[in-house]
GROMACS .gro file of N, CA and C in nm:
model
  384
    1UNK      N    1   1.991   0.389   0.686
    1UNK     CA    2   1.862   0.442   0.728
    1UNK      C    3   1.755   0.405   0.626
    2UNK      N    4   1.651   0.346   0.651
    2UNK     CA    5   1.519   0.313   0.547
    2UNK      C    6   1.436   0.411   0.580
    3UNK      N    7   1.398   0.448   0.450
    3UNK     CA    8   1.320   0.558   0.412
    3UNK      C    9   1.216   0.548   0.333
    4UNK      N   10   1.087   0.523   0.305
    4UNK     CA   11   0.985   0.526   0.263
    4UNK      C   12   0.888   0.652   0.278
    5UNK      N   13   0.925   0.703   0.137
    5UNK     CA   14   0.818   0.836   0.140
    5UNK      C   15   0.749   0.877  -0.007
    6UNK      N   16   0.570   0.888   0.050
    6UNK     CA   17   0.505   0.874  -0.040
    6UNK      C   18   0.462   1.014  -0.118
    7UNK      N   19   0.405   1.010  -0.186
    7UNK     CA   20   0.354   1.154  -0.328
    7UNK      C   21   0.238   1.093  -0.371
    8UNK      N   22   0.132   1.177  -0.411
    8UNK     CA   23   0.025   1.122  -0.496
    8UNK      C   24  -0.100   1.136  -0.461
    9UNK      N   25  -0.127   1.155  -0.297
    9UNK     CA   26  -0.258   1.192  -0.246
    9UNK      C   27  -0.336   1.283  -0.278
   10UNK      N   28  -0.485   1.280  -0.264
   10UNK     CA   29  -0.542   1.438  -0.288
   10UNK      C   30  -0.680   1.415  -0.277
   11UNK      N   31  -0.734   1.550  -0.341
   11UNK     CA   32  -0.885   1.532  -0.297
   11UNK      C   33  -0.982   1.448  -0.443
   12UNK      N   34  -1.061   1.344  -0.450
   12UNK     CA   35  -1.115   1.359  -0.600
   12UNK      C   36  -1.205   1.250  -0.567
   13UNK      N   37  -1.289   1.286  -0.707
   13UNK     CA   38  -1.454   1.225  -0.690
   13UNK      C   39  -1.448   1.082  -0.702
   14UNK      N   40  -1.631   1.087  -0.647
   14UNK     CA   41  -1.610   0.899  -0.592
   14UNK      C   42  -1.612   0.888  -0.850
   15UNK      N   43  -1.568   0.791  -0.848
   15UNK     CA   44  -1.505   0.741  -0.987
   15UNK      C   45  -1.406   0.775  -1.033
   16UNK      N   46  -1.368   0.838  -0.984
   16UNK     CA   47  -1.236   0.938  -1.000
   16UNK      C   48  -1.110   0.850  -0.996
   17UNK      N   49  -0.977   0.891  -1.078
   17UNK     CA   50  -0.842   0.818  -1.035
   17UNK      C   51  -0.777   0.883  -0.945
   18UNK      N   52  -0.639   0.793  -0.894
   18UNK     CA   53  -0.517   0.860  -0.832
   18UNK      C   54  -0.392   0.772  -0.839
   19UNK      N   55  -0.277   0.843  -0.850
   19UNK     CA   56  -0.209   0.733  -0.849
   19UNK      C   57  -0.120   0.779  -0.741
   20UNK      N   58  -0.083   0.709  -0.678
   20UNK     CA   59   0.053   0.712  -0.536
   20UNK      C   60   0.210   0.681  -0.555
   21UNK      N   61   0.264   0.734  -0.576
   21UNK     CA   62   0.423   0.687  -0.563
   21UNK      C   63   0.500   0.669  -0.435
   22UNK      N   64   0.563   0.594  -0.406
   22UNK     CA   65   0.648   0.508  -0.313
   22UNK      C   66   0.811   0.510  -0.348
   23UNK      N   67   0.867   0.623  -0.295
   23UNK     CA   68   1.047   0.663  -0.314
   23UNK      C   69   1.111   0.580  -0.165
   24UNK      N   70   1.121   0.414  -0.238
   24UNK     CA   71   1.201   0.317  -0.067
   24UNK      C   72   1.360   0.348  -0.111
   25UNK      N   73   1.428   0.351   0.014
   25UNK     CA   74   1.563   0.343   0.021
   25UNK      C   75   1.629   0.276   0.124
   26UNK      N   76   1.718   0.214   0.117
   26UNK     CA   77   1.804   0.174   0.271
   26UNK      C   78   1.767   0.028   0.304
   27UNK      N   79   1.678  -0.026   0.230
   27UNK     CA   80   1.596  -0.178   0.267
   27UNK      C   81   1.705  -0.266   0.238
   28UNK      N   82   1.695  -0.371   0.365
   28UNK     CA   83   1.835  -0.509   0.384
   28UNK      C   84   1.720  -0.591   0.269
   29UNK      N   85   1.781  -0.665   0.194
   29UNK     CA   86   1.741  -0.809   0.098
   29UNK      C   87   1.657  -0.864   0.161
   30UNK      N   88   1.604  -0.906   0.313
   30UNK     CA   89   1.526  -0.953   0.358
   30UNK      C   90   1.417  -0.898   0.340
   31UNK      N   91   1.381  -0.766   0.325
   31UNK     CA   92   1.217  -0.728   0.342
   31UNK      C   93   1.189  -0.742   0.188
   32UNK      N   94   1.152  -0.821   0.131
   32UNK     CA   95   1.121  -0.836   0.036
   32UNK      C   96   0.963  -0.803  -0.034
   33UNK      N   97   0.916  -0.737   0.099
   33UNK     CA   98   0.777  -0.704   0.028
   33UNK      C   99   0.743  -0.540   0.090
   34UNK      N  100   0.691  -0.485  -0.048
   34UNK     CA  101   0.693  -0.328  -0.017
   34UNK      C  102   0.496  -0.316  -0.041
   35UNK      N  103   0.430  -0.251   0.028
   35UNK     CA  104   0.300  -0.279  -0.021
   35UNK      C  105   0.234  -0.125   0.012
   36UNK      N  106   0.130  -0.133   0.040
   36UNK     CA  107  -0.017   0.021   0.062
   36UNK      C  108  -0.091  -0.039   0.166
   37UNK      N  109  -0.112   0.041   0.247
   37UNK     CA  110  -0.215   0.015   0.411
   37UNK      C  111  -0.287   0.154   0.361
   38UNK      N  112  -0.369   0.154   0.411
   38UNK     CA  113  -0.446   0.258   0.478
   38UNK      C  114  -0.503   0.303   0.573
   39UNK      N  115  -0.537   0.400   0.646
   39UNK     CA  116  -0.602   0.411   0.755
   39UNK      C  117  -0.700   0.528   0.757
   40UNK      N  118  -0.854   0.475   0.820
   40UNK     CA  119  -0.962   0.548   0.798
   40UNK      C  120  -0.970   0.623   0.959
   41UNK      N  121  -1.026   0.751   0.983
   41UNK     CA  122  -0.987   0.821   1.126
   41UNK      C  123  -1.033   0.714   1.232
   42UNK      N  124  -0.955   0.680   1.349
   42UNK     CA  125  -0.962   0.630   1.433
   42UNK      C  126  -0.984   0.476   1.455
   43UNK      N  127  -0.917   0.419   1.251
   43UNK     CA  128  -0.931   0.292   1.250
   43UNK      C  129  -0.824   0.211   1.260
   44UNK      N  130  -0.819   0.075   1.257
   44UNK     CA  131  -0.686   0.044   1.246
   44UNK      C  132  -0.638   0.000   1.063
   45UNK      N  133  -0.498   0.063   1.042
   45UNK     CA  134  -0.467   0.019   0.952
   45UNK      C  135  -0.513  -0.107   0.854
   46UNK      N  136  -0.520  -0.103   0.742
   46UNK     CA  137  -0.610  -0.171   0.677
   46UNK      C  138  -0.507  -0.261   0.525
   47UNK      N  139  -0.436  -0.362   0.520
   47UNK     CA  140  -0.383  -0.394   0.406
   47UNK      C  141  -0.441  -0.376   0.262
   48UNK      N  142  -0.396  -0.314   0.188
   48UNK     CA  143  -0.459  -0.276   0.057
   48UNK      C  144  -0.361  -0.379  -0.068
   49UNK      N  145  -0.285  -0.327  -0.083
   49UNK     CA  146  -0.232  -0.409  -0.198
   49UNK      C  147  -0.019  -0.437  -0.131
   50UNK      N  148  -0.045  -0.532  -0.197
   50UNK     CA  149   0.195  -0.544  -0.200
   50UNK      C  150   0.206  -0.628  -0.298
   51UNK      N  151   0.346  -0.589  -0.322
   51UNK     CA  152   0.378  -0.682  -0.451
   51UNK      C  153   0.559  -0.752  -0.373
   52UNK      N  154   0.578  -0.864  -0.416
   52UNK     CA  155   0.684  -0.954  -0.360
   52UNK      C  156   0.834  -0.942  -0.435
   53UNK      N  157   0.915  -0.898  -0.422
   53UNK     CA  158   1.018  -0.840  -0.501
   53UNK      C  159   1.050  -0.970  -0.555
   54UNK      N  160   1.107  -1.078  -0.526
   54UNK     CA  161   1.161  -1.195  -0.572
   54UNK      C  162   1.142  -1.248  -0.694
   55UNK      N  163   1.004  -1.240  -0.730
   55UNK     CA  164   0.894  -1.249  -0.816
   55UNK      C  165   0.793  -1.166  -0.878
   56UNK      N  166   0.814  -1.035  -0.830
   56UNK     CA  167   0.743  -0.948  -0.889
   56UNK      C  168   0.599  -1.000  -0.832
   57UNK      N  169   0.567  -1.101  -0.781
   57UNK     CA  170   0.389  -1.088  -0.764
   57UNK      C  171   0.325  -0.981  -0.668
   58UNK      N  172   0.180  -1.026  -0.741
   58UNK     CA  173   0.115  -0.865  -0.627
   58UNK      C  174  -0.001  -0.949  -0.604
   59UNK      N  175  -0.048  -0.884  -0.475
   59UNK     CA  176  -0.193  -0.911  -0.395
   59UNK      C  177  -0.253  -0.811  -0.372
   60UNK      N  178  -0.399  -0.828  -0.333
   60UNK     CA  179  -0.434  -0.715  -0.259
   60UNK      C  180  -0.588  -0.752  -0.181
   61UNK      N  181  -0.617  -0.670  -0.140
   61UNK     CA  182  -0.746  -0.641  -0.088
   61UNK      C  183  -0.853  -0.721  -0.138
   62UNK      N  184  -0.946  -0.795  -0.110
   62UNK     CA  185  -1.072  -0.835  -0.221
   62UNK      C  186  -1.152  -0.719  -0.260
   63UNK      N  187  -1.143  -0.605  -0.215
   63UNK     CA  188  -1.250  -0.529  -0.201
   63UNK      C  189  -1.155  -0.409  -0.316
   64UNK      N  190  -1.045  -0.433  -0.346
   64UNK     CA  191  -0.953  -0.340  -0.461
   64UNK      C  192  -0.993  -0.383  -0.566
   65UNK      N  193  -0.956  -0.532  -0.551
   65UNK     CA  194  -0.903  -0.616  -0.689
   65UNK      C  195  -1.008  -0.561  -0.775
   66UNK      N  196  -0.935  -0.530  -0.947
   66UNK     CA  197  -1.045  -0.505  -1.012
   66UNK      C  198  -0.990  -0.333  -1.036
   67UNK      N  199  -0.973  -0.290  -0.951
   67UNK     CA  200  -1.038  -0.129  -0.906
   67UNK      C  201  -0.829  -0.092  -0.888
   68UNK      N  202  -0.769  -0.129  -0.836
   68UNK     CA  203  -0.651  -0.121  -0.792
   68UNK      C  204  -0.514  -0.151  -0.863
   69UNK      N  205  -0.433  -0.101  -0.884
   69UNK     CA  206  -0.303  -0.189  -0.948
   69UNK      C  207  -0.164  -0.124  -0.853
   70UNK      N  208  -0.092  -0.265  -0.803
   70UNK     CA  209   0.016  -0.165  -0.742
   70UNK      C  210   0.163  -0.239  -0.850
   71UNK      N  211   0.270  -0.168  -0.885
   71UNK     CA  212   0.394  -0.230  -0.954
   71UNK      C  213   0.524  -0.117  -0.909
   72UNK      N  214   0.628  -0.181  -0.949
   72UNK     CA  215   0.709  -0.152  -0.912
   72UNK      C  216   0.839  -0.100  -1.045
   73UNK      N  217   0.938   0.025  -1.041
   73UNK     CA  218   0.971   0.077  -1.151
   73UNK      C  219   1.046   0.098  -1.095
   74UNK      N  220   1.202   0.105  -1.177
   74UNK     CA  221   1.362   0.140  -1.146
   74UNK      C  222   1.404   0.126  -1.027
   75UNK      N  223   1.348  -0.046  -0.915
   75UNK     CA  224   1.420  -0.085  -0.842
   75UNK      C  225   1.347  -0.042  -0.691
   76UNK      N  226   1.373   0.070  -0.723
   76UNK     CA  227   1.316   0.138  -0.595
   76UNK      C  228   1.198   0.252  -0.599
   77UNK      N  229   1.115   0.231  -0.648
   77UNK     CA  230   0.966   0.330  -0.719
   77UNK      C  231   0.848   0.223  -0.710
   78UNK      N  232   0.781   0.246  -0.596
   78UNK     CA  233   0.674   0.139  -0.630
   78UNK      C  234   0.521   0.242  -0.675
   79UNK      N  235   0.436   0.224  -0.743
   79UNK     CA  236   0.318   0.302  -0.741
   79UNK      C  237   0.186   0.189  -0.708
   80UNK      N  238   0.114   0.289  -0.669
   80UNK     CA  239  -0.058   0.226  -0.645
   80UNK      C  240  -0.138   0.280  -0.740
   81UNK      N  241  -0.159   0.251  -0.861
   81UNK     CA  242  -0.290   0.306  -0.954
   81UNK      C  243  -0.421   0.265  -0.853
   82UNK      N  244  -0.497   0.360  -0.870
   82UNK     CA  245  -0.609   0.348  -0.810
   82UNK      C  246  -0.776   0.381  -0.894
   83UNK      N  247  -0.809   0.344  -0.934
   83UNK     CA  248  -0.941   0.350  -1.058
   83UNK      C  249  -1.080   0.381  -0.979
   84UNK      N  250  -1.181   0.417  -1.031
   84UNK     CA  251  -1.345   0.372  -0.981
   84UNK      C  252  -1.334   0.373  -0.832
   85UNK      N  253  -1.238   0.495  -0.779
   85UNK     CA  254  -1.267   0.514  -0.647
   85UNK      C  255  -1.405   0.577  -0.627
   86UNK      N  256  -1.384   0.523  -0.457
   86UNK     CA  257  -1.530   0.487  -0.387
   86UNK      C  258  -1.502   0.557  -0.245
   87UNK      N  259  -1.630   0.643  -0.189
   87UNK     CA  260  -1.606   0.690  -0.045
   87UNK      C  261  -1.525   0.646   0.035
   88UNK      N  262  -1.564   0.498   0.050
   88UNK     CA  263  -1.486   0.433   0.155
   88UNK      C  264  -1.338   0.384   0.113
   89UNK      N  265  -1.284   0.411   0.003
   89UNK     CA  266  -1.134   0.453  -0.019
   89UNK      C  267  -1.068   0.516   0.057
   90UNK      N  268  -1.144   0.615   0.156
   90UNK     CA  269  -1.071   0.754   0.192
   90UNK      C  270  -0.980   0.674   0.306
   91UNK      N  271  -0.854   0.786   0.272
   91UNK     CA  272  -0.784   0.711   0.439
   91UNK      C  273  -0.652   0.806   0.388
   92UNK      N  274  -0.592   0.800   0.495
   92UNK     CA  275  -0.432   0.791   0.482
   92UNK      C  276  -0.347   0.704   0.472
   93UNK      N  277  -0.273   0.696   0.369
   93UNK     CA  278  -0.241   0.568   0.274
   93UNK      C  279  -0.098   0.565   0.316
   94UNK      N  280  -0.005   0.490   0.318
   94UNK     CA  281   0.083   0.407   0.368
   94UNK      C  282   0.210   0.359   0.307
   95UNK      N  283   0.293   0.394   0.294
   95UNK     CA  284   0.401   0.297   0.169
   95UNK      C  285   0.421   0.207   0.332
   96UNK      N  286   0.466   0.082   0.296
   96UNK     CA  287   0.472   0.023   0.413
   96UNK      C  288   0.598  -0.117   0.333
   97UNK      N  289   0.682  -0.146   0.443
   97UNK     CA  290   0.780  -0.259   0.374
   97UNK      C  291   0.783  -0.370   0.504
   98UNK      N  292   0.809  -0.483   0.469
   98UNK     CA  293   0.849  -0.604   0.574
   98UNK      C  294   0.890  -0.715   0.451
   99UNK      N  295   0.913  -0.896   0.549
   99UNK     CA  296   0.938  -0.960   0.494
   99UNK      C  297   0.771  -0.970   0.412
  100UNK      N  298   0.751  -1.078   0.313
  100UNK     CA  299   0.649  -1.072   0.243
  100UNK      C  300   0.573  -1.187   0.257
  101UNK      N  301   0.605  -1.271   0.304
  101UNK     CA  302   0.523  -1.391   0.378
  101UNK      C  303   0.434  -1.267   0.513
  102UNK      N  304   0.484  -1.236   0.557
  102UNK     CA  305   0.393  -1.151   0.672
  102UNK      C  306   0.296  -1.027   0.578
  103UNK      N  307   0.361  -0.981   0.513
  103UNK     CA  308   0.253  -0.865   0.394
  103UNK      C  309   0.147  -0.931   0.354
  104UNK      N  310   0.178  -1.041   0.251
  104UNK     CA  311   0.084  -1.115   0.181
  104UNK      C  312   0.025  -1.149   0.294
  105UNK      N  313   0.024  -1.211   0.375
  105UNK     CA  314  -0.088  -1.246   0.523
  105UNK      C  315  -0.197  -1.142   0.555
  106UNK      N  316  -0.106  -1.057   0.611
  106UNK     CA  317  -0.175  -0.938   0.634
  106UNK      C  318  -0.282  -0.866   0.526
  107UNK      N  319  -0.263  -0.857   0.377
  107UNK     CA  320  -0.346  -0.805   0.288
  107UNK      C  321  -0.424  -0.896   0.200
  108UNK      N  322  -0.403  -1.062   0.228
  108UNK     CA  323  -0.494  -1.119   0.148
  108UNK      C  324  -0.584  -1.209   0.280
  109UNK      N  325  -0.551  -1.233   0.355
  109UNK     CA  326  -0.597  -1.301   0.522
  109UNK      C  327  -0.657  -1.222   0.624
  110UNK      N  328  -0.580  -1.082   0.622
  110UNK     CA  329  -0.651  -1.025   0.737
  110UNK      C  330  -0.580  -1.074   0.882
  111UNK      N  331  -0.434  -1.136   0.821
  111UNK     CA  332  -0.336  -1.184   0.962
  111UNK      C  333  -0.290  -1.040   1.056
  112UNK      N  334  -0.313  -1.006   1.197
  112UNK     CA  335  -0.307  -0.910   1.249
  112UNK      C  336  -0.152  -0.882   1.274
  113UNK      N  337  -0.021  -0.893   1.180
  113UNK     CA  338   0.094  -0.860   1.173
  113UNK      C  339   0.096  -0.728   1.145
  114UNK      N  340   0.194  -0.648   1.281
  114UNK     CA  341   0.227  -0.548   1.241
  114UNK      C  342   0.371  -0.566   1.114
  115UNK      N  343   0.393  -0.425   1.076
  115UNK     CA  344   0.451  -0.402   0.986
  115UNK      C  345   0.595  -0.361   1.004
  116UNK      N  346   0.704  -0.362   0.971
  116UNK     CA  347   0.807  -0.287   1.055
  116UNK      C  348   0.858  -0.203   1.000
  117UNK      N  349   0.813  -0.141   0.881
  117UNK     CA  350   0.864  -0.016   0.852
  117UNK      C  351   0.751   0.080   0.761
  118UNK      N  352   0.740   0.135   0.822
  118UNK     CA  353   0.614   0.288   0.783
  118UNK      C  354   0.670   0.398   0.771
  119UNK      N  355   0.567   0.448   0.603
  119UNK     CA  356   0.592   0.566   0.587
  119UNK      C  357   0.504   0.686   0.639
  120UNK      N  358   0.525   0.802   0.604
  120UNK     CA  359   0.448   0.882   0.690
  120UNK      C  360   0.333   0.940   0.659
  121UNK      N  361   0.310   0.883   0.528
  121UNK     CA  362   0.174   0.850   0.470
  121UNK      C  363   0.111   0.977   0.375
  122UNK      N  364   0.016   0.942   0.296
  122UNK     CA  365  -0.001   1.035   0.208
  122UNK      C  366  -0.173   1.012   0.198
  123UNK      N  367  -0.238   1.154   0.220
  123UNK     CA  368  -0.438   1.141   0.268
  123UNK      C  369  -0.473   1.149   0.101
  124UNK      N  370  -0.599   1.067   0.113
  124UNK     CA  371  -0.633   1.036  -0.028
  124UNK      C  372  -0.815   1.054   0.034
  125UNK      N  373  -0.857   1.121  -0.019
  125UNK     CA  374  -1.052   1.172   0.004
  125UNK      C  375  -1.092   1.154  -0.141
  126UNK      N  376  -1.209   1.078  -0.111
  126UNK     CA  377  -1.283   1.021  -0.214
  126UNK      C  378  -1.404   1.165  -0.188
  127UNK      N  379  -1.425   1.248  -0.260
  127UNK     CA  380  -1.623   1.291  -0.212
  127UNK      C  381  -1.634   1.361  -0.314
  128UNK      N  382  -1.787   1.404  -0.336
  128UNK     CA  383  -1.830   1.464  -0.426
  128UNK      C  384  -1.852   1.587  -0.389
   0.00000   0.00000   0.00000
């Protein structure tokens, strides 16, 4: 059974930090990429950052980079540091896993690949 479930959400000001944790379990060797979506009310999911297990690399968003860090700790622990958050941060955030040729698409392209395994997400509000 794959299991992706996130910790870390909450309420805090626009400059404000957060950081997100990502507890994956059960993943076959193929999905090699574990990453962060978000979703703003009534939008569609939005690629934010993934990092590529094989290689450890990470991507993300143009609109993070800078502002964002996602890595990965004891195998199965991925986190999203999040810095100099901004209103339009807000969403319900995502641990999300697939192969990583389709992730990296999706969060540095804007390729409309769904995802095939979602977590049940964790709300993150930016306001003053």
């Amino acid at each position: 059974q794959v299991r992706l479930v996130e910790s870390g959400g909450g309420l805090v000001q626009p400059g404000g930090s957060l950081r997100l944790s990502c507890t994956a379990s059960g993943l076959d060797g193929e999905y090699d990429g574990i990453g962060w979506f978000r979703r703003a009310s009534g939008k569609e999911p939005d690629g934010v950052a993934c990092i590529r297990s094989g290689d450890g690399s990470t991507y993300y968003k143009q609109s993070v980079k800078g502002r964002f860090n996602i890595s990965r700790e004891n195998g199965n622990m991925v986190y999203l540091q999040m810095n100099s958050l901004k209103p339009e941060d807000t969403g319900v955030y995502y641990c999300v896993a697939d192969l990583s040729s389709r992730m990296i698409a999706r969060v540095t392209r804007q390729v409309n690949y769904g995802m095939k395994y979602w977590g049940k997400g964790t709300p993150v509000t930016v306001s003053s």
